[in-house]
JSON list of N, CA and C in Angstrom, two decimals:
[
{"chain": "A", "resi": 149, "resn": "UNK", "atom": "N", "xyz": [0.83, -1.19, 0.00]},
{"chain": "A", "resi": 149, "resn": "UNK", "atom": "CA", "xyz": [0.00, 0.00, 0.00]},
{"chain": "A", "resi": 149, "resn": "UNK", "atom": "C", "xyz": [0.88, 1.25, 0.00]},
{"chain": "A", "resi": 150, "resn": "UNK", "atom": "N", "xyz": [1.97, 1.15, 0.62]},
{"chain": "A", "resi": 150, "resn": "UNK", "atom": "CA", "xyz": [3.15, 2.34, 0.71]},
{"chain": "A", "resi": 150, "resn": "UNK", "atom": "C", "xyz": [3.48, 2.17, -0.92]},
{"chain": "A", "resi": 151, "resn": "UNK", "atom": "N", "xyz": [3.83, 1.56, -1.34]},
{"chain": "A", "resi": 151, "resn": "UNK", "atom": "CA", "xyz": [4.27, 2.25, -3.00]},
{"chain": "A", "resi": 151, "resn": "UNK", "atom": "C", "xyz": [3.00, 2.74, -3.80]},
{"chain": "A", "resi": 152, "resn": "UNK", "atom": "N", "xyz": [1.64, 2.06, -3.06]},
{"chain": "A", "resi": 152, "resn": "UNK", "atom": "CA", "xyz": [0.75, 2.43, -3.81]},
{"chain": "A", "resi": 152, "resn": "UNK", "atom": "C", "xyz": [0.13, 3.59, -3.99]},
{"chain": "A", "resi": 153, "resn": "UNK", "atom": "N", "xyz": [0.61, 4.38, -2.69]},
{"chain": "A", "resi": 153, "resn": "UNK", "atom": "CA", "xyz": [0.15, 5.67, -2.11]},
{"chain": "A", "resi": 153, "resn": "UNK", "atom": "C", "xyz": [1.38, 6.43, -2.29]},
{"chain": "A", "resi": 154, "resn": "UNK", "atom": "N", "xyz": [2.18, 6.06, -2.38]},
{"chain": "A", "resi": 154, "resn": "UNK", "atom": "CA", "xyz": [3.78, 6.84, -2.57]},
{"chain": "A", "resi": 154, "resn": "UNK", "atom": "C", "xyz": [4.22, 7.64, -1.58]},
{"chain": "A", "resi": 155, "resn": "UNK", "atom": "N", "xyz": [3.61, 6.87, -0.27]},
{"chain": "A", "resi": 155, "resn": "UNK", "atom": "CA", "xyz": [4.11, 7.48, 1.27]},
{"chain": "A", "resi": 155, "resn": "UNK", "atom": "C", "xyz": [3.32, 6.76, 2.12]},
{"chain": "A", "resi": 156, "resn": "UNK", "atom": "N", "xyz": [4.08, 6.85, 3.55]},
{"chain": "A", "resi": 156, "resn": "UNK", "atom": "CA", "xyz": [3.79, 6.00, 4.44]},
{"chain": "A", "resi": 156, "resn": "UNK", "atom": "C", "xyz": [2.39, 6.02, 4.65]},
{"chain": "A", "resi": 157, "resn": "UNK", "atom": "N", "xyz": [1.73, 5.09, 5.68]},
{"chain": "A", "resi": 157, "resn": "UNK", "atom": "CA", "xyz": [0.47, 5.26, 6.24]},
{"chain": "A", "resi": 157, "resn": "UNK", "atom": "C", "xyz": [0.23, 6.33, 7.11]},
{"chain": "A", "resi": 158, "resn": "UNK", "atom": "N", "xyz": [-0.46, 6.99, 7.27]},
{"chain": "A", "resi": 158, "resn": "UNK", "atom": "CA", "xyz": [-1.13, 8.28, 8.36]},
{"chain": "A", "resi": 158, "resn": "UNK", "atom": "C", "xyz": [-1.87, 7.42, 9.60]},
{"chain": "A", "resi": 159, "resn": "UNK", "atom": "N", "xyz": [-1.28, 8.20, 10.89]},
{"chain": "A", "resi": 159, "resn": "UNK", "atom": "CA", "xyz": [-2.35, 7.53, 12.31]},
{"chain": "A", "resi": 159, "resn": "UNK", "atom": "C", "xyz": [-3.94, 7.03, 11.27]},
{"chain": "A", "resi": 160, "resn": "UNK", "atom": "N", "xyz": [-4.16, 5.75, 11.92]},
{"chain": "A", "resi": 160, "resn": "UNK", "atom": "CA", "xyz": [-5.63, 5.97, 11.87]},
{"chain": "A", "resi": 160, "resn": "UNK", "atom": "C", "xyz": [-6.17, 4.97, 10.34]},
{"chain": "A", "resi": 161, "resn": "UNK", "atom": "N", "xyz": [-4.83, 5.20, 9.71]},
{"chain": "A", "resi": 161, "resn": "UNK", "atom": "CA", "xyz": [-5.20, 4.13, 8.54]},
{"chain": "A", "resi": 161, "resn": "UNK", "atom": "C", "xyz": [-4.65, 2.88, 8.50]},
{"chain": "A", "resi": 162, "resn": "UNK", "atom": "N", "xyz": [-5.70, 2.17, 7.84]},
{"chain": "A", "resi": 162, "resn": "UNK", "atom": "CA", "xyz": [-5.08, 0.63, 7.73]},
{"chain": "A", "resi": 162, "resn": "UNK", "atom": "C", "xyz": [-5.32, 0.15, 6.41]},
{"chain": "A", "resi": 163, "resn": "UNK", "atom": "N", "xyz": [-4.68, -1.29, 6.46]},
{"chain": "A", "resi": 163, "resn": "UNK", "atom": "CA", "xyz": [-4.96, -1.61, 4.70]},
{"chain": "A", "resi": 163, "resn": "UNK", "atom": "C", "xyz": [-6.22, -3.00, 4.89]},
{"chain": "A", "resi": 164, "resn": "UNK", "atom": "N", "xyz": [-6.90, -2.98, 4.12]},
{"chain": "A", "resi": 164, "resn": "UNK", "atom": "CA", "xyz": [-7.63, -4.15, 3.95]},
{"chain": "A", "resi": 164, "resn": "UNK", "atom": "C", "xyz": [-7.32, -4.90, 2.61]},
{"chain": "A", "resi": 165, "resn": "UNK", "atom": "N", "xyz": [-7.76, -6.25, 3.31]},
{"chain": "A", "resi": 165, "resn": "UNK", "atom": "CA", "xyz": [-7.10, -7.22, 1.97]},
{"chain": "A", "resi": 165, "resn": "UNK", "atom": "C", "xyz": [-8.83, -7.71, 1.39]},
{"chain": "A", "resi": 166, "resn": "UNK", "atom": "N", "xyz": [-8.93, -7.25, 0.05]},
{"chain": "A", "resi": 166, "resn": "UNK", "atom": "CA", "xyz": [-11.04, -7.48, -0.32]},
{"chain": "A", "resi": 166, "resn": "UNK", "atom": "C", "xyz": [-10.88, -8.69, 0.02]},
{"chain": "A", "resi": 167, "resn": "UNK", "atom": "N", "xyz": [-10.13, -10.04, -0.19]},
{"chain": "A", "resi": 167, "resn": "UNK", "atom": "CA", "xyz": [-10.50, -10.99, -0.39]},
{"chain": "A", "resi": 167, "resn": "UNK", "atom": "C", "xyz": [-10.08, -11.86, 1.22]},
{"chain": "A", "resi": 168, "resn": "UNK", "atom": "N", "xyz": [-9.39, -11.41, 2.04]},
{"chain": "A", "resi": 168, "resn": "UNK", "atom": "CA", "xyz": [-9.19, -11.61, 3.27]},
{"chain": "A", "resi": 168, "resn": "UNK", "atom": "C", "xyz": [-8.31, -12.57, 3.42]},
{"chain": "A", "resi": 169, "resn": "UNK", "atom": "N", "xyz": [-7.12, -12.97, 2.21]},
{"chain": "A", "resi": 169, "resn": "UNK", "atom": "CA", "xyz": [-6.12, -13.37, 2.63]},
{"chain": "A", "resi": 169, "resn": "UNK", "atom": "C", "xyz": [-4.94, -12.15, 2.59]},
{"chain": "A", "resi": 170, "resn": "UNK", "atom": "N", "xyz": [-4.13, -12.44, 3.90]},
{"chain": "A", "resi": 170, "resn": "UNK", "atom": "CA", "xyz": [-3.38, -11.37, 4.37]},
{"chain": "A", "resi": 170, "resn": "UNK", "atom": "C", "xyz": [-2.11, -11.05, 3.57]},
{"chain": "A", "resi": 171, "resn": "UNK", "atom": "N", "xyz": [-1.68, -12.01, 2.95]},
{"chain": "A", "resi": 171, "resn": "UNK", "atom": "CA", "xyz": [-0.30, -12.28, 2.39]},
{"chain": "A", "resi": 171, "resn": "UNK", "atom": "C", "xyz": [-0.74, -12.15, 0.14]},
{"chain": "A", "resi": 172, "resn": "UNK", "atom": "N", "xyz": [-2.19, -11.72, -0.05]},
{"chain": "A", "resi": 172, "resn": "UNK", "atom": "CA", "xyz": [-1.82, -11.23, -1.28]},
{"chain": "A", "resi": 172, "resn": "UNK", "atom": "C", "xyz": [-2.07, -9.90, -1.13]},
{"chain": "A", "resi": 173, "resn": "UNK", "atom": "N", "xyz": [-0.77, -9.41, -1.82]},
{"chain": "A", "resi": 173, "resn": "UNK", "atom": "CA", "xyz": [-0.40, -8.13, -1.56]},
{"chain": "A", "resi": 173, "resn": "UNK", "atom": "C", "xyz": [-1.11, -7.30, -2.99]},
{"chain": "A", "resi": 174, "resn": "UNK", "atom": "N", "xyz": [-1.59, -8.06, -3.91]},
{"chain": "A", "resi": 174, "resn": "UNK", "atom": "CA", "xyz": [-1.92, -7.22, -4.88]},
{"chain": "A", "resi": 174, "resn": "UNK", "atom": "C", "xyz": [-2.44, -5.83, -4.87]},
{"chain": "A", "resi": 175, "resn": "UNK", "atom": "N", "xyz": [-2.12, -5.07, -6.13]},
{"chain": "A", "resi": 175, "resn": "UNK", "atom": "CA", "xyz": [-2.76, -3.92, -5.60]},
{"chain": "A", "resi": 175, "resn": "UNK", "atom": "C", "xyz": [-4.24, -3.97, -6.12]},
{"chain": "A", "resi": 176, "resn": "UNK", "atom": "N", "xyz": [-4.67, -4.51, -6.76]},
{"chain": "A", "resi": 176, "resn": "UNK", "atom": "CA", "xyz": [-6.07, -4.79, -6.61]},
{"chain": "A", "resi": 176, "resn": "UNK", "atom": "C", "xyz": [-7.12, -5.69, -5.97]},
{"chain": "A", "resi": 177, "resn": "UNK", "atom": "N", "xyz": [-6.10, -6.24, -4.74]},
{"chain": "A", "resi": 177, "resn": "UNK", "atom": "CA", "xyz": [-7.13, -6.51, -3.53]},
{"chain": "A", "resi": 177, "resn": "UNK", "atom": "C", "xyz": [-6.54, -5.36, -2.61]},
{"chain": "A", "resi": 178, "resn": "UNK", "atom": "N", "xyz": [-6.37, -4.69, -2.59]},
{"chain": "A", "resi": 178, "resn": "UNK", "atom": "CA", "xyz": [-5.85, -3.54, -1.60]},
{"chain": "A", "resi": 178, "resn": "UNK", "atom": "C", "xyz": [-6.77, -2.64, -1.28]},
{"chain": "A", "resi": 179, "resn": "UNK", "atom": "N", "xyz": [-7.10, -2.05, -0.19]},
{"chain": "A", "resi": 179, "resn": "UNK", "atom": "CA", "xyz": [-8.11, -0.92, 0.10]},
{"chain": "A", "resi": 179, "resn": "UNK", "atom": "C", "xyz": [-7.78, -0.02, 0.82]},
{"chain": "A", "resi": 180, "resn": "UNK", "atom": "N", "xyz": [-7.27, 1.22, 1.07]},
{"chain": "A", "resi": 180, "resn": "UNK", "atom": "CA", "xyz": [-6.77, 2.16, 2.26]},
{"chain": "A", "resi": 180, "resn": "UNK", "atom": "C", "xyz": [-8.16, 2.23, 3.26]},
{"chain": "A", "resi": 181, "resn": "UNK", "atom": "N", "xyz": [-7.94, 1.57, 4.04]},
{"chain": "A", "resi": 181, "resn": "UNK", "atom": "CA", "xyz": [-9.40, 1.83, 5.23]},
{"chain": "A", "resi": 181, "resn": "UNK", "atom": "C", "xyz": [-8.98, 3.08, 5.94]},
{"chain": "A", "resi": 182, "resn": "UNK", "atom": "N", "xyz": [-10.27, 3.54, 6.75]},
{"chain": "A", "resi": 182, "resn": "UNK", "atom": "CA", "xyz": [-9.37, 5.00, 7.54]},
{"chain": "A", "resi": 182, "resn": "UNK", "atom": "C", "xyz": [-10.49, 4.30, 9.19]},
{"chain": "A", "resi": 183, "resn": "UNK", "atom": "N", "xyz": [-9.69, 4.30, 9.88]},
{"chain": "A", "resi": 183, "resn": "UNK", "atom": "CA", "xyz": [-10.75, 4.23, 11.15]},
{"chain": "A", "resi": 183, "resn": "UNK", "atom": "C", "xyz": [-10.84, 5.21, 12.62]},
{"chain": "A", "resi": 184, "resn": "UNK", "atom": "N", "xyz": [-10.23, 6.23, 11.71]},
{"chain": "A", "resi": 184, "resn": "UNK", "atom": "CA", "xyz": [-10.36, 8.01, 12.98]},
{"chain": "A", "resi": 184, "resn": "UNK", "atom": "C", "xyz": [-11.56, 8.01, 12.61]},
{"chain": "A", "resi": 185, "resn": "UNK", "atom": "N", "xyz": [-12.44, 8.70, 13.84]},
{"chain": "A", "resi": 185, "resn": "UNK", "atom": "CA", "xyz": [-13.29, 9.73, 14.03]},
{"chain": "A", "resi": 185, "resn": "UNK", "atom": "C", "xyz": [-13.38, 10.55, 14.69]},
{"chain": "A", "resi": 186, "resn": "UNK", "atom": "N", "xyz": [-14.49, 11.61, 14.78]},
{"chain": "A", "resi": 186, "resn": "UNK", "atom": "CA", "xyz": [-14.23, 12.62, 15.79]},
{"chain": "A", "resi": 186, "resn": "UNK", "atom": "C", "xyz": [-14.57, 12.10, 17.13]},
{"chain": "A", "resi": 187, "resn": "UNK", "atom": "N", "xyz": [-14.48, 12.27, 18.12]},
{"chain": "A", "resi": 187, "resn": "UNK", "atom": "CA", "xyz": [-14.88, 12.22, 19.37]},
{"chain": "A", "resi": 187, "resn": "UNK", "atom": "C", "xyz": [-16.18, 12.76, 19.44]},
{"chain": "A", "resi": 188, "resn": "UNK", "atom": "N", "xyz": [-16.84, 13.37, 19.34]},
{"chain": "A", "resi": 188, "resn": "UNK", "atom": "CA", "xyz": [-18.40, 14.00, 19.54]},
{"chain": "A", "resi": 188, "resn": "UNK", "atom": "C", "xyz": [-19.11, 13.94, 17.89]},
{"chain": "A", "resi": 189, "resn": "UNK", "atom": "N", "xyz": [-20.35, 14.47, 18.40]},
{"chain": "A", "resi": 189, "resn": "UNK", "atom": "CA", "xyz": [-21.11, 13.53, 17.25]},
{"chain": "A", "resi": 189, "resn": "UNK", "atom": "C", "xyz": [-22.16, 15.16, 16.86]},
{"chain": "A", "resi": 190, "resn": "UNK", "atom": "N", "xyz": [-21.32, 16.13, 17.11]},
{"chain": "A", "resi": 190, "resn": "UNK", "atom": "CA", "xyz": [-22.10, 17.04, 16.58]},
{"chain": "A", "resi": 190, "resn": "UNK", "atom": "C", "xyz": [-21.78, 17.68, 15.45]},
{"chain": "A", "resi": 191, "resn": "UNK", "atom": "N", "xyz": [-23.10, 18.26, 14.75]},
{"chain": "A", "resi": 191, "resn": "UNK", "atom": "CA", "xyz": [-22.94, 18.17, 13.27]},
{"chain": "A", "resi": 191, "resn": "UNK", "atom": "C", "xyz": [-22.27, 19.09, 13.21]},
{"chain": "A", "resi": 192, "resn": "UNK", "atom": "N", "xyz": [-21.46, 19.84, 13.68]},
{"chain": "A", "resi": 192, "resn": "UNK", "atom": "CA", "xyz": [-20.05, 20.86, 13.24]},
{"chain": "A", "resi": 192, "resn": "UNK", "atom": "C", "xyz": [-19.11, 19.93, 13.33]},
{"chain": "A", "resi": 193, "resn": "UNK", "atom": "N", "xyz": [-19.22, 19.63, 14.26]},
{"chain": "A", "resi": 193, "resn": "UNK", "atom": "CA", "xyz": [-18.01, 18.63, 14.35]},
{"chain": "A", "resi": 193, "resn": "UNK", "atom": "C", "xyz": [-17.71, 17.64, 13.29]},
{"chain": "A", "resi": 194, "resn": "UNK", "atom": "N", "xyz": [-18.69, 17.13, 12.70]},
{"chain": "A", "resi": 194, "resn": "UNK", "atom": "CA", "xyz": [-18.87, 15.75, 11.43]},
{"chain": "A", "resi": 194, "resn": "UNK", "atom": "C", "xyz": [-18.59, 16.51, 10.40]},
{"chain": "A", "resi": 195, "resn": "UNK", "atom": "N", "xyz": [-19.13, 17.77, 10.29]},
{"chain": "A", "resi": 195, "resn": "UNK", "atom": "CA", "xyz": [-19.11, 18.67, 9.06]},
{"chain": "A", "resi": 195, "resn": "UNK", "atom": "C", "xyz": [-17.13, 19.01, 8.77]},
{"chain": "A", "resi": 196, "resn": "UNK", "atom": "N", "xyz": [-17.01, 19.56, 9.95]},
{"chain": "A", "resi": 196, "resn": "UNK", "atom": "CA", "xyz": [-15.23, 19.63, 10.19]},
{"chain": "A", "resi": 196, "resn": "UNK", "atom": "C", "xyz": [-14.18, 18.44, 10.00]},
{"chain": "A", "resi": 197, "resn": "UNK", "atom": "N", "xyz": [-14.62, 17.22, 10.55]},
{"chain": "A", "resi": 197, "resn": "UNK", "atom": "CA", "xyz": [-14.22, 15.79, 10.18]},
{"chain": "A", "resi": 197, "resn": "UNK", "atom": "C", "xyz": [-14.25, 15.58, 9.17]},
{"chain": "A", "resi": 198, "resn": "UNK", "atom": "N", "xyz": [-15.29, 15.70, 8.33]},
{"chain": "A", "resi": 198, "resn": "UNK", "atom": "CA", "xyz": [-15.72, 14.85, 6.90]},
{"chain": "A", "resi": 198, "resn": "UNK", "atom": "C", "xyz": [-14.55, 16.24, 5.68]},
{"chain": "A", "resi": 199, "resn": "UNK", "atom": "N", "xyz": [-14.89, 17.20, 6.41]},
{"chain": "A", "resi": 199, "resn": "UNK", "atom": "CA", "xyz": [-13.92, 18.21, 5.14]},
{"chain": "A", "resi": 199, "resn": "UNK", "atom": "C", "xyz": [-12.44, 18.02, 5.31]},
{"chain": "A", "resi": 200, "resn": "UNK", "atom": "N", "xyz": [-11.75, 17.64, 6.13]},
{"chain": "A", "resi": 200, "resn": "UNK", "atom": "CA", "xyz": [-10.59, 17.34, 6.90]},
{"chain": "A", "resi": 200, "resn": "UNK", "atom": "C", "xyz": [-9.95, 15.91, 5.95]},
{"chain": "A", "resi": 201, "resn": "UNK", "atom": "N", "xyz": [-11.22, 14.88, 5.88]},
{"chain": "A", "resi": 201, "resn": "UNK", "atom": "CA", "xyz": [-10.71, 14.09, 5.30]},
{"chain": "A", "resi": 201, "resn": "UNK", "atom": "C", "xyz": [-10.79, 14.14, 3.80]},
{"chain": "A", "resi": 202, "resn": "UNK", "atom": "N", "xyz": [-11.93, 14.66, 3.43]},
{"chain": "A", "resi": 202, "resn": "UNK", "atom": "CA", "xyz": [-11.66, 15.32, 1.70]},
{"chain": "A", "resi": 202, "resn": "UNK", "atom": "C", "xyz": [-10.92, 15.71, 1.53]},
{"chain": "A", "resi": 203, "resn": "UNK", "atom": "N", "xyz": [-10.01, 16.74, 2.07]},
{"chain": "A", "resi": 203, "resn": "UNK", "atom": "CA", "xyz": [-8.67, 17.62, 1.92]},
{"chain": "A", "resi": 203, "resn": "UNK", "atom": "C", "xyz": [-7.52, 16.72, 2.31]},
{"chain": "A", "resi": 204, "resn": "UNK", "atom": "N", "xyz": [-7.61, 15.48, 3.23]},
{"chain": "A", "resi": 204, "resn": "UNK", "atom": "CA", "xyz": [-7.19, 14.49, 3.14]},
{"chain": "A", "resi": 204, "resn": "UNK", "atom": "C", "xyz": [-6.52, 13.90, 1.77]},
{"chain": "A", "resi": 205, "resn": "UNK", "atom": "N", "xyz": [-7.29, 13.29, 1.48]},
{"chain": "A", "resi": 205, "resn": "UNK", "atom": "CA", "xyz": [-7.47, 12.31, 0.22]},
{"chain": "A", "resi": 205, "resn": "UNK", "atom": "C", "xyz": [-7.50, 12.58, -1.15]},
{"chain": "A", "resi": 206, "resn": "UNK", "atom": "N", "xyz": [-8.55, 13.85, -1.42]},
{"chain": "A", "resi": 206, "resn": "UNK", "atom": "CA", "xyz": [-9.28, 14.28, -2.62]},
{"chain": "A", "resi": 206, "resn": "UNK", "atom": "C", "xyz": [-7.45, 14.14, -3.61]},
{"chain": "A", "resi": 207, "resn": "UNK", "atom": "N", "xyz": [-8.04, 13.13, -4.50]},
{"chain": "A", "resi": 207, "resn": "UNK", "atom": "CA", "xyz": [-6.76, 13.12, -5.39]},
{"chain": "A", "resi": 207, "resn": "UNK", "atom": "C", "xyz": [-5.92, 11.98, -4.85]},
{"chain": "A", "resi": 208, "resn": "UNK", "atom": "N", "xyz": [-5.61, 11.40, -4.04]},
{"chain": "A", "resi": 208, "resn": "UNK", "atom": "CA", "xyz": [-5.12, 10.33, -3.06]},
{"chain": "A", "resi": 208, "resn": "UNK", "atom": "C", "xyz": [-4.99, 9.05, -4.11]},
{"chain": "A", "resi": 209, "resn": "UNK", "atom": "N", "xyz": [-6.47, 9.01, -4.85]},
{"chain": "A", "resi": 209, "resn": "UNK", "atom": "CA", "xyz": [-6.49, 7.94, -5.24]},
{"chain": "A", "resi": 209, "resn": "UNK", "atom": "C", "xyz": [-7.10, 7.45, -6.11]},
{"chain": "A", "resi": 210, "resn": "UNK", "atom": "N", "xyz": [-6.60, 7.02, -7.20]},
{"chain": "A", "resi": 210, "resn": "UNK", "atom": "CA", "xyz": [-7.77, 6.93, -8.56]},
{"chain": "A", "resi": 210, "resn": "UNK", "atom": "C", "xyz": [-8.78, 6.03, -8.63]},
{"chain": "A", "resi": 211, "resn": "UNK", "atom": "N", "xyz": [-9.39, 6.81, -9.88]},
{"chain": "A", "resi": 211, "resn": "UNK", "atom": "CA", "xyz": [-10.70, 6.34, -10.16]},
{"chain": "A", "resi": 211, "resn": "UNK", "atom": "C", "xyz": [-11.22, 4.89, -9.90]},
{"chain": "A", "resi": 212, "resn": "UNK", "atom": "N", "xyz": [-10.24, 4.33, -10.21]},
{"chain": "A", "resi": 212, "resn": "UNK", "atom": "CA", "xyz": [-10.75, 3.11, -10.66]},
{"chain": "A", "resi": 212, "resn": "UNK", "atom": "C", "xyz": [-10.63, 2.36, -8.88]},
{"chain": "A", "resi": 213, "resn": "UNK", "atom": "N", "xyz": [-9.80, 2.62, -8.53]},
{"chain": "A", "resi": 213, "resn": "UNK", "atom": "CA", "xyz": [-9.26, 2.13, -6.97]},
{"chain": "A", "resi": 213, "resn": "UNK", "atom": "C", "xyz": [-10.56, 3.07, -6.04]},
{"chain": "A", "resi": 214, "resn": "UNK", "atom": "N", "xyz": [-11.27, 3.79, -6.24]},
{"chain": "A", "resi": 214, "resn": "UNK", "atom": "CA", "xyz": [-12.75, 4.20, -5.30]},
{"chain": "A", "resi": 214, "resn": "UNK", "atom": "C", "xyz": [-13.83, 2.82, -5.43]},
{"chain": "A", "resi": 215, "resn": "UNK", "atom": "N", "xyz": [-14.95, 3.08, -4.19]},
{"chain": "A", "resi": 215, "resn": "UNK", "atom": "CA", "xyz": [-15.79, 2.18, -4.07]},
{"chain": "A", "resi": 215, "resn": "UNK", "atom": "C", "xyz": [-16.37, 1.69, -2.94]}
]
């Protein structure tokens, strides 16, 4: 996932394997999972979270690799 992203992982992310064996590394069973959230559940707060991670990502990762 590090060459796939062309930099390390960020707190908070992990890789998932679609098919749930751990050891194929392909990059098309590969998925960047993210499992931060905010601590409170109010809608500024989600609104601030959710733009945080668009500005995150947006561009991160192509087309075809979304879903």
């Amino acid at each position: 996932m590090v060459r796939l992203l062309g930099r390390e992982l960020l707190p908070g992310e992990n890789v998932h394997h679609k098919n749930g064996i751990r050891n194929d590394n392909r990059p098309e069973n590969l998925e960047l999972w993210v499992s931060s959230q905010p601590a409170g559940q109010r809608v500024e707060d989600l609104l601030e979270w959710a733009h945080e991670i668009i500005n995150l990502y947006e561009g991160d990762e192509s087309d075809e690799n979304r879903g």
